[in-house]
């Protein structure tokens, strides 16, 4: 019976169950079901992370008792366990937040609960999948659920953003699928573990094309500069809980897959082009930060900041070495940015909820009315800027350390410049909120934010800062089973 | 040239046409059709390349069946969104973005 209670299978099954249940029960009871379900998943994810961390080896599960090559294998190593933990640490506060956020708007909530369940099921399956084709299927589940969430608001801007996102994500996964087809044609298998020893630098040109197609498709889905065009309208236009889920988790899923492929099967092919993602990442940091500094709308500022912060993730590729420093930096940045960006979108959503307007200029005078939300925004900003003791500081410190060890000075310059630019756009909002008094009739707005919105945002932001203090545990978890 | 390679070559051409269509066309229905062309191209390559010495390999056929289910779902979602957009704006093209 132990097989039946395997957390690996239940992490995928549970969200599918509650998503279907939430669809049938409607938004009110569906929300309760969803929150109970995600709480159970968080418990499973913590349990799994502890087991993987203490055991020091990856945990496997053969679905239905059928192992590879015929059946489907699920594997949880340190990186996968950390991603699962992050997903549920972000999802539980965000679902509580969404319950408060959608309290007055049942039409969006009707679709939000089931779709977020399917999104979580897809993410969990993606982190646990062990073969390239299942990864394609999970990528599509995540992509379609995310598009549904963006469009769930139902106004013309959101539908257009959803369609634009849909076409981008379909091209990305189409390129990925073509790569899988070429790999299967060359080797007759799609299992990552079987492929890794087979592929070497003298592989057929079809394999090189496959690797290029798959990595490019995934970069499009991760919104790496210059493929970022679809992200700001989708993340900036969606309701706040959706923006937070997408920015914190969905773009990380395709990055996770790039990292998996880069370290695993494609490791012999990628040695000479590792500077390319780092160059694009640097451009993303500078361009994204610049756009965030001049953004008019608050949520657009946060969305462009996501593009900049995703850039940091791609700086690690030329630095990946046997010391594992760069991989640790990447993992830490994924988790720190996930928590901080969820907090930032949640806090921005709470402020827009109260002021009723979405321009950066409209947060004027918010400091006295919503201190908790503003504090959450500032704490999340601390992580994005990379100030100690936040998780973002630890990530950037590890990254600089790795860059200095390998003599890549230009990367150090980019990292420091990125931190300063982040400070400019974060302080732009804080200055407006603290120093500029509210104008005219808006001074008398007595409307207060629901405490649920403010405190969930604060919890996420505090977690992103405190992560720096418990960073050692996360780094130990990331080290499990990540080497060849 | 074996049958498998002819399939794969045709698939590559269809895929390229599909990608170009999704990226360059303006009319949403055409873009959705182009996406389906792209998917069919990838499926043809998957089936074509997997034929070894005239023997049929069942695994890629199972994959293509799964892939067809996925692309039907994606097409349905795209059509539903297109209908909604047409109802709201009266147009079958995406409105220009506000860049702020």
Coordinates of C-alpha atoms in Angstrom, one line a residue:
Chain A
X1 CA 0.0 0.0 0.0
X2 CA 3.0 2.3 0.4
X3 CA 3.0 2.7 -3.4
X4 CA -0.6 4.0 -3.3
X5 CA 0.4 6.9 -0.9
X6 CA 3.5 7.9 -2.9
X7 CA 3.7 11.7 -2.7
X8 CA 5.0 11.9 -6.3
X9 CA 1.8 10.6 -7.7
X10 CA -0.4 12.6 -5.4
X11 CA 1.3 15.9 -6.1
X12 CA -0.1 15.5 -9.7
X13 CA -3.4 13.8 -8.8
X14 CA -4.6 16.1 -6.0
X15 CA -4.7 19.3 -8.0
X16 CA -6.5 17.5 -10.9
X17 CA -9.1 16.3 -8.4
X18 CA -9.7 19.7 -6.8
X19 CA -9.6 21.5 -10.1
X20 CA -12.4 19.3 -11.4
X21 CA -14.3 19.6 -8.1
X22 CA -13.9 23.4 -8.1
X23 CA -15.4 23.6 -11.6
X24 CA -18.4 21.6 -10.5
X25 CA -18.9 23.3 -7.1
X26 CA -18.7 26.9 -8.2
X27 CA -16.4 29.7 -6.9
X28 CA -17.4 29.8 -3.2
X29 CA -17.1 26.1 -2.3
X30 CA -14.5 25.6 -5.0
X31 CA -12.2 28.1 -3.3
X32 CA -12.4 26.3 0.0
X33 CA -11.7 23.0 -1.7
X34 CA -8.8 24.5 -3.6
X35 CA -7.2 25.9 -0.5
X36 CA -7.5 22.6 1.4
X37 CA -6.0 20.8 -1.6
X38 CA -3.0 23.2 -1.9
X39 CA -2.4 23.0 1.9
X40 CA -2.2 19.2 1.5
X41 CA 0.1 19.5 -1.5
X42 CA 2.4 21.9 0.5
X43 CA 2.6 19.3 3.2
X44 CA 3.5 16.6 0.6
X45 CA 6.1 18.9 -1.0
X46 CA 7.7 19.6 2.4
X47 CA 7.7 15.9 3.2
X48 CA 9.3 15.1 -0.2
X49 CA 12.0 17.9 0.2
X50 CA 12.9 16.5 3.7
X51 CA 13.1 13.0 2.3
X52 CA 15.3 13.9 -0.7
X53 CA 17.5 16.3 1.4
X54 CA 18.1 13.7 4.2
X55 CA 18.4 10.7 1.9
X56 CA 20.8 12.4 -0.4
X57 CA 19.4 10.5 -3.4
X58 CA 16.6 11.1 -6.0
X59 CA 13.2 9.4 -5.3
X60 CA 11.5 7.6 -8.2
X61 CA 8.0 6.4 -8.9
X62 CA 6.8 4.2 -11.8
X63 CA 3.3 5.3 -12.7
X64 CA 0.9 2.4 -12.4
X65 CA 3.7 0.0 -11.7
X66 CA 5.0 0.3 -15.3
X67 CA 8.6 1.5 -15.4
X68 CA 10.4 3.1 -18.4
X69 CA 10.8 2.4 -21.4
X70 CA 7.1 1.3 -21.6
X71 CA 5.6 3.2 -18.7
X72 CA 6.1 6.7 -17.3
X73 CA 8.7 7.4 -14.7
X74 CA 8.6 10.2 -12.2
X75 CA 11.8 11.4 -10.6
X76 CA 12.3 13.9 -7.8
X77 CA 15.9 15.0 -7.3
X78 CA 17.1 18.0 -5.3
X79 CA 16.2 20.6 -8.0
X80 CA 12.8 19.1 -8.6
X81 CA 12.0 18.9 -4.9
X82 CA 13.1 22.6 -4.5
X83 CA 10.9 23.7 -7.4
X84 CA 7.9 21.7 -5.9
X85 CA 8.5 23.4 -2.5
X86 CA 8.7 26.8 -4.1
X87 CA 5.5 26.2 -6.2
X88 CA 3.4 25.4 -3.1
X89 CA 5.0 28.0 -0.8
X90 CA 3.9 30.6 -3.4
X91 CA 0.6 29.0 -4.4
X92 CA -1.0 28.6 -0.9
X93 CA -0.7 32.4 0.1
X94 CA -1.7 33.4 -3.4
X95 CA -4.8 31.2 -3.4
X96 CA -5.8 32.8 0.0
X97 CA -5.1 36.2 -1.5
X98 CA -7.2 35.3 -4.5
X99 CA -10.1 34.4 -2.3
X100 CA -10.1 37.9 -0.9
X101 CA -9.4 39.5 -4.3
X102 CA -12.2 37.8 -6.1
X103 CA -14.7 38.1 -3.3
X104 CA -16.6 40.8 -5.2
X105 CA -16.1 39.4 -8.7
X106 CA -17.6 36.0 -9.0
X107 CA -17.4 35.8 -12.8
X108 CA -13.6 35.7 -13.0
X109 CA -13.4 33.5 -9.9
X110 CA -15.6 30.8 -11.7
X111 CA -12.6 30.1 -14.0
X112 CA -9.8 31.0 -11.7
X113 CA -10.1 28.1 -9.3
X114 CA -10.3 25.2 -11.8
X115 CA -7.6 26.7 -14.0
X116 CA -5.2 27.3 -11.2
X117 CA -5.6 23.6 -10.2
X118 CA -4.8 22.5 -13.8
X119 CA -1.9 24.9 -13.8
X120 CA -0.5 23.4 -10.6
X121 CA -1.0 19.8 -11.8
X122 CA 0.9 20.7 -15.0
X123 CA 3.7 22.4 -13.1
X124 CA 4.1 19.5 -10.7
X125 CA 4.1 16.9 -13.5
X126 CA 6.7 19.0 -15.4
X127 CA 9.1 19.1 -12.4
X128 CA 8.8 15.3 -11.9
X129 CA 8.8 14.2 -15.5
X130 CA 11.7 12.0 -16.7
X131 CA 11.3 11.9 -20.4
X132 CA 11.2 14.5 -23.2
X133 CA 7.7 13.7 -24.5
X134 CA 6.0 13.8 -21.1
X135 CA 7.7 17.1 -20.7
X136 CA 6.1 18.3 -23.9
X137 CA 2.7 17.3 -22.7
X138 CA 3.2 19.0 -19.3
X139 CA 4.5 22.1 -21.0
X140 CA 1.3 22.3 -23.0
X141 CA -0.9 21.8 -19.9
X142 CA 0.9 24.6 -18.2
X143 CA 0.8 26.8 -21.2
X144 CA -3.0 26.3 -22.0
X145 CA -3.9 26.7 -18.3
X146 CA -1.9 29.9 -18.1
X147 CA -3.5 31.4 -21.2
X148 CA -6.9 30.6 -19.8
X149 CA -6.0 32.4 -16.6
X150 CA -4.8 35.5 -18.4
X151 CA -8.0 35.6 -20.5
X152 CA -10.3 34.7 -17.6
X153 CA -11.0 38.4 -16.9
X154 CA -12.9 38.4 -20.2
X155 CA -12.3 42.1 -21.4
X156 CA -10.9 42.8 -24.8
X157 CA -7.4 43.7 -23.6
X158 CA -7.1 40.5 -21.5
X159 CA -8.4 38.3 -24.4
X160 CA -5.9 39.9 -26.8
X161 CA -3.0 39.5 -24.3
X162 CA -4.2 35.9 -23.8
X163 CA -4.2 35.2 -27.6
X164 CA -0.8 36.8 -28.0
X165 CA 0.6 34.7 -25.2
X166 CA -1.1 31.6 -26.7
X167 CA 0.6 32.0 -30.1
X168 CA 4.0 32.6 -28.4
X169 CA 3.6 29.5 -26.2
X170 CA 2.4 27.3 -29.1
X171 CA 5.3 28.3 -31.3
X172 CA 7.6 27.6 -28.3
X173 CA 6.2 24.1 -27.6
X174 CA 5.9 23.4 -31.3
X175 CA 9.7 23.9 -31.7
X176 CA 10.3 21.8 -28.6
X177 CA 8.1 19.0 -30.1
X178 CA 10.0 19.1 -33.4
X179 CA 13.2 18.7 -31.4
X180 CA 11.8 15.7 -29.6
X181 CA 10.8 14.2 -33.0
X182 CA 14.4 14.6 -34.3
X183 CA 15.9 13.2 -31.1
X184 CA 13.5 10.1 -31.3
X185 CA 14.5 9.7 -34.9
X186 CA 18.2 9.7 -34.1
X187 CA 18.2 7.5 -30.9
X188 CA 14.8 5.8 -30.7
X189 CA 14.2 6.9 -27.1
X190 CA 13.0 10.0 -25.3
X191 CA 14.1 9.1 -21.7
X192 CA 16.5 11.7 -20.4
X193 CA 18.5 9.2 -18.4
X194 CA 19.0 7.0 -21.5
X195 CA 19.8 9.9 -23.8
X196 CA 22.4 11.6 -21.6
X197 CA 25.3 9.1 -22.2
X198 CA 24.3 8.6 -25.9
X199 CA 24.7 12.2 -27.0
X200 CA 28.3 13.5 -27.5
X201 CA 30.0 16.3 -29.4
X202 CA 30.2 14.2 -32.6
X203 CA 26.4 13.7 -32.8
X204 CA 24.6 13.9 -36.1
X205 CA 23.6 17.3 -37.3
X206 CA 19.9 16.4 -36.7
X207 CA 20.7 16.3 -33.0
X208 CA 22.3 19.7 -33.1
X209 CA 19.3 21.1 -34.8
X210 CA 17.0 19.4 -32.3
X211 CA 19.0 20.9 -29.4
X212 CA 18.8 24.4 -30.9
X213 CA 15.1 24.1 -31.6
X214 CA 14.3 22.9 -28.1
X215 CA 16.4 25.4 -26.3
X216 CA 15.1 28.3 -28.5
X217 CA 11.5 27.2 -28.1
X218 CA 12.0 27.1 -24.3
X219 CA 13.7 30.5 -24.3
X220 CA 10.6 31.9 -26.1
X221 CA 8.4 30.4 -23.3
X222 CA 10.7 31.8 -20.6
X223 CA 10.4 35.3 -22.2
X224 CA 14.2 35.8 -22.5
X225 CA 15.1 39.0 -24.3
X226 CA 14.4 39.5 -27.3
X227 CA 11.5 36.9 -27.0
X228 CA 9.9 38.8 -24.2
X229 CA 7.3 40.7 -26.2
X230 CA 4.3 38.6 -25.0
X231 CA 5.1 38.8 -21.3
X232 CA 4.3 42.5 -20.3
X233 CA 0.7 42.6 -21.7
X234 CA -0.1 39.1 -20.4
X235 CA 1.4 39.6 -16.9
X236 CA 0.6 43.2 -16.6
X237 CA -3.0 42.9 -17.8
X238 CA -4.2 39.8 -15.9
X239 CA -5.9 40.0 -12.4
X240 CA -3.2 40.4 -9.6
X241 CA -3.3 36.8 -8.3
X242 CA -2.9 35.5 -11.9
X243 CA 0.0 37.8 -12.6
X244 CA 1.7 36.6 -9.4
X245 CA 1.2 32.9 -10.3
X246 CA 2.5 33.5 -13.9
X247 CA 5.6 35.6 -13.0
X248 CA 6.6 33.6 -9.9
X249 CA 6.1 30.1 -11.3
X250 CA 5.1 29.6 -15.0
X251 CA 8.2 31.2 -16.6
X252 CA 10.4 29.3 -14.1
X253 CA 9.0 26.0 -15.4
X254 CA 10.4 26.5 -18.9
X255 CA 13.7 27.8 -17.4
X256 CA 13.8 24.6 -15.2
X257 CA 13.5 22.6 -18.3
X258 CA 16.3 24.5 -20.1
X259 CA 18.6 23.9 -17.1
X260 CA 17.7 20.2 -17.1
X261 CA 18.5 19.8 -20.8
X262 CA 21.6 22.0 -20.6
X263 CA 23.1 20.0 -17.7
X264 CA 21.8 16.6 -18.9
X265 CA 21.5 15.4 -22.5
X266 CA 22.8 18.5 -24.2
X267 CA 25.8 19.1 -22.0
X268 CA 28.3 18.0 -24.7
X269 CA 26.7 20.2 -27.3
X270 CA 26.4 23.5 -25.4
X271 CA 30.0 24.2 -24.3
X272 CA 30.9 26.6 -27.1
X273 CA 27.6 28.7 -27.1
X274 CA 27.2 29.2 -23.4
X275 CA 28.0 32.9 -23.8
X276 CA 24.9 33.4 -25.9
X277 CA 22.2 33.0 -23.2
X278 CA 24.4 35.1 -20.8
X279 CA 24.6 37.9 -23.4
X280 CA 20.8 37.8 -23.9
X281 CA 20.3 37.6 -20.2
X282 CA 22.5 40.8 -19.7
X283 CA 20.5 42.6 -22.4
X284 CA 17.3 41.4 -20.6
X285 CA 18.5 42.9 -17.3
X286 CA 19.3 46.3 -18.8
X287 CA 16.3 46.5 -21.1
X288 CA 13.8 45.1 -18.6
X289 CA 15.0 47.5 -15.9
X290 CA 14.9 50.5 -18.2
X291 CA 11.4 49.7 -19.3
X292 CA 10.4 49.2 -15.6
X293 CA 11.9 52.6 -14.7
X294 CA 9.8 54.4 -17.4
X295 CA 6.6 52.3 -17.1
X296 CA 3.4 54.3 -16.5
X297 CA 1.3 51.6 -15.0
X298 CA 2.3 49.9 -11.7
X299 CA 1.7 46.4 -12.9
X300 CA 3.7 47.0 -16.1
X301 CA 6.6 48.1 -13.9
X302 CA 6.4 44.8 -12.0
X303 CA 6.0 42.8 -15.2
X304 CA 9.1 44.5 -16.8
X305 CA 11.0 43.8 -13.6
X306 CA 10.2 40.1 -14.2
X307 CA 12.0 40.3 -17.6
X308 CA 15.0 41.8 -15.9
X309 CA 15.1 39.3 -13.1
X310 CA 14.7 36.4 -15.5
X311 CA 17.9 37.7 -17.2
X312 CA 19.9 36.9 -14.1
X313 CA 18.9 33.2 -14.5
X314 CA 20.6 33.1 -17.9
X315 CA 23.9 34.6 -16.6
X316 CA 24.7 31.2 -15.0
X317 CA 25.2 29.3 -18.2
X318 CA 28.8 30.2 -19.0
X319 CA 29.7 29.7 -15.3
X320 CA 28.3 26.2 -14.8
X321 CA 31.2 24.2 -13.6
X322 CA 32.1 21.3 -11.4
X323 CA 32.0 23.4 -8.3
X324 CA 28.3 23.8 -8.6
X325 CA 28.4 27.4 -7.6
X326 CA 26.5 28.8 -10.6
X327 CA 23.8 26.1 -10.3
X328 CA 23.3 27.1 -6.7
X329 CA 23.1 30.7 -7.7
X330 CA 20.5 29.9 -10.3
X331 CA 18.4 27.8 -7.9
X332 CA 18.5 30.5 -5.3
X333 CA 17.5 33.2 -7.7
X334 CA 14.6 31.1 -9.0
X335 CA 13.2 30.7 -5.4
X336 CA 14.0 34.2 -4.2
X337 CA 12.5 35.9 -7.3
X338 CA 9.5 33.5 -7.2
X339 CA 8.6 34.6 -3.6
X340 CA 9.5 38.3 -4.1
X341 CA 7.6 38.7 -7.4
X342 CA 4.5 37.0 -6.1
X343 CA 4.7 39.4 -3.1
X344 CA 5.2 42.4 -5.4
X345 CA 2.2 41.6 -7.7
X346 CA 0.1 40.8 -4.6
X347 CA 1.0 44.1 -3.0
X348 CA 0.5 46.1 -6.2
X349 CA -2.9 44.3 -6.6
X350 CA -3.9 45.4 -3.1
X351 CA -2.9 49.0 -3.8
X352 CA -4.8 49.1 -7.1
X353 CA -7.8 47.4 -5.4
X354 CA -8.0 50.3 -2.9
X355 CA -7.1 53.3 -5.1
X356 CA -9.1 52.0 -8.0
X357 CA -6.4 53.2 -10.5
X358 CA -3.4 51.4 -11.9
X359 CA -0.8 54.1 -12.7
X360 CA 2.4 54.5 -10.6
X361 CA 1.4 58.1 -10.0
X362 CA -1.8 56.9 -8.3
X363 CA 0.0 55.3 -5.3
X364 CA 0.6 58.8 -4.0
X365 CA -0.1 59.0 -0.3
X366 CA -0.8 55.3 0.0
X367 CA 1.8 55.0 2.8
X368 CA -0.5 56.1 5.6
X369 CA -3.4 54.1 4.5
X370 CA -1.8 50.7 3.5
X371 CA 1.4 50.4 5.5
X372 CA 1.4 46.6 5.4
X373 CA 1.1 46.4 1.6
X374 CA 3.7 49.0 1.1
X375 CA 6.1 47.3 3.5
X376 CA 5.5 44.0 1.6
X377 CA 6.3 45.9 -1.7
X378 CA 9.5 47.3 -0.2
X379 CA 10.6 44.0 1.3
X380 CA 10.1 42.3 -2.1
X381 CA 12.1 45.2 -3.6
X382 CA 15.0 44.4 -1.1
X383 CA 15.2 40.9 -2.6
X384 CA 15.1 42.2 -6.2
X385 CA 17.8 44.7 -5.5
X386 CA 19.9 42.0 -3.8
X387 CA 20.4 43.6 -0.4
X388 CA 21.3 41.4 2.6
X389 CA 20.0 39.3 4.2
X390 CA 17.5 38.5 1.4
X391 CA 17.5 35.4 -0.8
X392 CA 18.2 37.7 -3.7
X393 CA 21.4 38.9 -2.0
X394 CA 22.5 35.3 -1.6
X395 CA 21.7 34.5 -5.2
X396 CA 23.6 37.5 -6.6
X397 CA 26.5 36.9 -4.1
X398 CA 26.9 33.3 -5.3
X399 CA 26.7 34.5 -8.9
X400 CA 29.4 37.2 -8.5
X401 CA 31.5 34.6 -6.6
X402 CA 31.2 32.2 -9.5
X403 CA 31.9 35.0 -12.1
X404 CA 35.0 36.1 -10.2
X405 CA 36.3 32.6 -9.8
X406 CA 36.2 32.2 -13.6
X407 CA 37.4 35.7 -14.4
X408 CA 34.2 36.8 -16.1
X409 CA 34.4 40.5 -15.1
X410 CA 31.7 41.7 -17.5
X411 CA 29.1 39.6 -15.8
X412 CA 30.0 41.2 -12.4
X413 CA 29.4 44.6 -13.9
X414 CA 26.0 43.6 -15.3
X415 CA 24.9 42.1 -12.0
X416 CA 25.8 45.2 -10.0
X417 CA 24.3 47.5 -12.7
X418 CA 21.1 45.4 -12.6
X419 CA 20.9 45.8 -8.8
X420 CA 21.2 49.6 -9.0
X421 CA 18.6 49.8 -11.8
X422 CA 16.2 47.7 -9.6
X423 CA 16.8 50.2 -6.8
X424 CA 15.7 53.0 -9.1
X425 CA 12.3 51.4 -10.1
X426 CA 11.6 50.2 -6.6
X427 CA 12.3 53.6 -5.0
X428 CA 10.3 55.2 -7.8
X429 CA 7.2 53.6 -6.3
X430 CA 8.2 54.1 -2.7
X431 CA 8.9 57.8 -3.2
X432 CA 5.5 58.2 -4.8
X433 CA 3.8 56.4 -1.9
X434 CA 5.7 58.1 1.0
X435 CA 6.5 61.6 -0.2
X436 CA 3.9 62.7 -2.6
X437 CA 0.6 63.6 -1.0
X438 CA -2.7 62.3 -2.4
X439 CA -4.4 64.7 -4.8
X440 CA -7.8 66.5 -4.2
X441 CA -10.8 64.3 -3.7
X442 CA -8.7 61.1 -3.4
X443 CA -7.4 62.3 0.0
X444 CA -10.7 61.4 1.5
X445 CA -10.9 57.8 0.2
X446 CA -11.8 55.8 3.3
X447 CA -11.8 52.5 1.4
X448 CA -9.4 50.1 3.1
X449 CA -7.7 47.0 1.8
X450 CA -9.0 43.7 3.1
X451 CA -6.4 42.5 5.7
X452 CA -6.3 39.1 3.9
X453 CA -4.8 40.8 0.8
X454 CA -2.2 42.8 2.7
X455 CA -1.0 40.0 5.0
X456 CA -0.6 37.3 2.4
X457 CA 1.5 39.7 0.3
X458 CA 3.5 40.5 3.5
X459 CA 4.0 36.8 4.2
X460 CA 5.4 36.1 0.7
X461 CA 7.7 39.2 0.9
X462 CA 9.0 38.2 4.4
X463 CA 9.6 34.7 3.2
X464 CA 11.7 36.0 0.3
X465 CA 13.9 38.0 2.7
X466 CA 14.2 35.4 5.4
X467 CA 15.1 32.8 2.7
X468 CA 18.6 34.3 2.9
X469 CA 18.9 33.1 6.5
X470 CA 17.9 29.6 5.7
X471 CA 19.8 29.5 2.4
X472 CA 22.1 26.8 3.5
X473 CA 19.3 24.2 3.7
X474 CA 18.1 25.1 0.2
X475 CA 21.6 24.9 -1.2
X476 CA 22.0 21.5 0.4
X477 CA 18.7 20.3 -1.2
X478 CA 19.8 21.7 -4.6
X479 CA 23.0 19.7 -4.5
X480 CA 21.2 16.3 -4.3
X481 CA 21.4 14.4 -7.5
X482 CA 22.2 17.4 -9.6
X483 CA 25.6 16.2 -10.7
X484 CA 26.0 13.6 -13.5
Chain B
X1 CA 15.3 8.3 -50.8
X2 CA 13.2 6.2 -48.4
X3 CA 9.5 6.8 -47.7
X4 CA 10.4 7.8 -44.2
X5 CA 12.7 10.6 -45.4
X6 CA 10.1 11.9 -47.8
X7 CA 7.6 12.1 -44.9
X8 CA 10.1 13.8 -42.8
X9 CA 11.1 16.3 -45.5
X10 CA 7.5 17.2 -46.2
X11 CA 7.0 17.6 -42.5
X12 CA 9.9 20.0 -42.2
X13 CA 8.4 22.1 -45.0
X14 CA 5.0 22.1 -43.5
X15 CA 6.4 23.0 -40.1
X16 CA 8.3 26.0 -41.5
X17 CA 5.3 27.2 -43.3
X18 CA 3.2 26.9 -40.2
X19 CA 5.7 28.8 -38.0
X20 CA 5.9 31.6 -40.6
X21 CA 2.1 31.7 -40.7
X22 CA 1.6 31.9 -37.0
X23 CA 4.2 34.7 -36.8
X24 CA 3.4 36.8 -39.9
X25 CA -0.3 36.5 -40.6
X26 CA -2.8 39.0 -39.1
X27 CA -6.1 37.2 -39.4
X28 CA -6.6 35.1 -36.3
X29 CA -8.3 32.2 -38.0
X30 CA -5.4 31.9 -40.5
X31 CA -3.0 31.9 -37.6
X32 CA -4.9 29.1 -35.9
X33 CA -4.8 27.1 -39.2
X34 CA -1.1 27.8 -39.5
X35 CA -0.6 26.5 -36.0
X36 CA -2.3 23.2 -37.0
X37 CA -0.1 23.0 -40.1
X38 CA 2.9 23.4 -37.8
X39 CA 1.7 20.6 -35.5
X40 CA 1.0 18.3 -38.5
X41 CA 4.5 18.9 -39.8
X42 CA 6.1 17.9 -36.4
X43 CA 3.9 14.8 -36.3
X44 CA 4.9 13.8 -39.9
X45 CA 8.6 14.1 -38.9
X46 CA 8.0 12.0 -35.8
X47 CA 6.4 9.2 -37.8
X48 CA 8.7 9.5 -40.8
X49 CA 12.0 9.4 -39.0
X50 CA 10.9 6.5 -36.7
X51 CA 10.5 4.0 -39.6
X52 CA 13.5 1.7 -39.4
X53 CA 14.1 -0.8 -42.1
X54 CA 10.4 -0.8 -43.2
X55 CA 9.3 -1.8 -39.7
X56 CA 6.6 0.3 -38.0
X57 CA 7.5 1.6 -34.5
X58 CA 4.3 1.9 -32.3
X59 CA 5.8 4.4 -29.8
X60 CA 5.8 7.5 -32.0
X61 CA 2.3 6.6 -33.1
X62 CA 1.2 6.8 -29.5
X63 CA 3.0 10.1 -29.1
X64 CA 1.3 11.5 -32.2
X65 CA -2.1 10.5 -30.9
X66 CA -1.3 12.4 -27.7
X67 CA 0.0 15.3 -29.7
X68 CA -3.2 15.4 -31.7
X69 CA -5.3 15.6 -28.5
X70 CA -3.1 18.5 -27.3
X71 CA -3.4 20.4 -30.5
X72 CA -7.2 19.9 -30.6
X73 CA -7.4 21.4 -27.1
X74 CA -5.1 24.3 -28.1
X75 CA -7.2 24.9 -31.2
X76 CA -10.4 24.9 -29.2
X77 CA -9.0 27.4 -26.7
X78 CA -7.7 29.6 -29.5
X79 CA -11.1 29.5 -31.3
X80 CA -13.0 30.3 -28.1
X81 CA -10.8 33.3 -27.4
X82 CA -11.0 34.5 -31.0
X83 CA -14.9 34.3 -30.9
X84 CA -14.9 36.3 -27.6
X85 CA -12.5 38.9 -29.1
X86 CA -14.7 39.2 -32.2
X87 CA -17.8 39.7 -30.0
X88 CA -16.1 42.4 -28.0
X89 CA -14.2 44.3 -30.7
X90 CA -15.8 43.1 -34.0
X91 CA -12.4 42.3 -35.4
X92 CA -10.6 39.1 -36.3
X93 CA -7.2 40.7 -35.7
X94 CA -5.3 41.5 -32.6
X95 CA -5.5 45.2 -31.5
X96 CA -2.2 47.1 -31.4
X97 CA -0.4 47.0 -28.1
X98 CA -0.1 49.9 -25.7
X99 CA 3.6 50.0 -24.9
X100 CA 3.7 51.4 -21.4

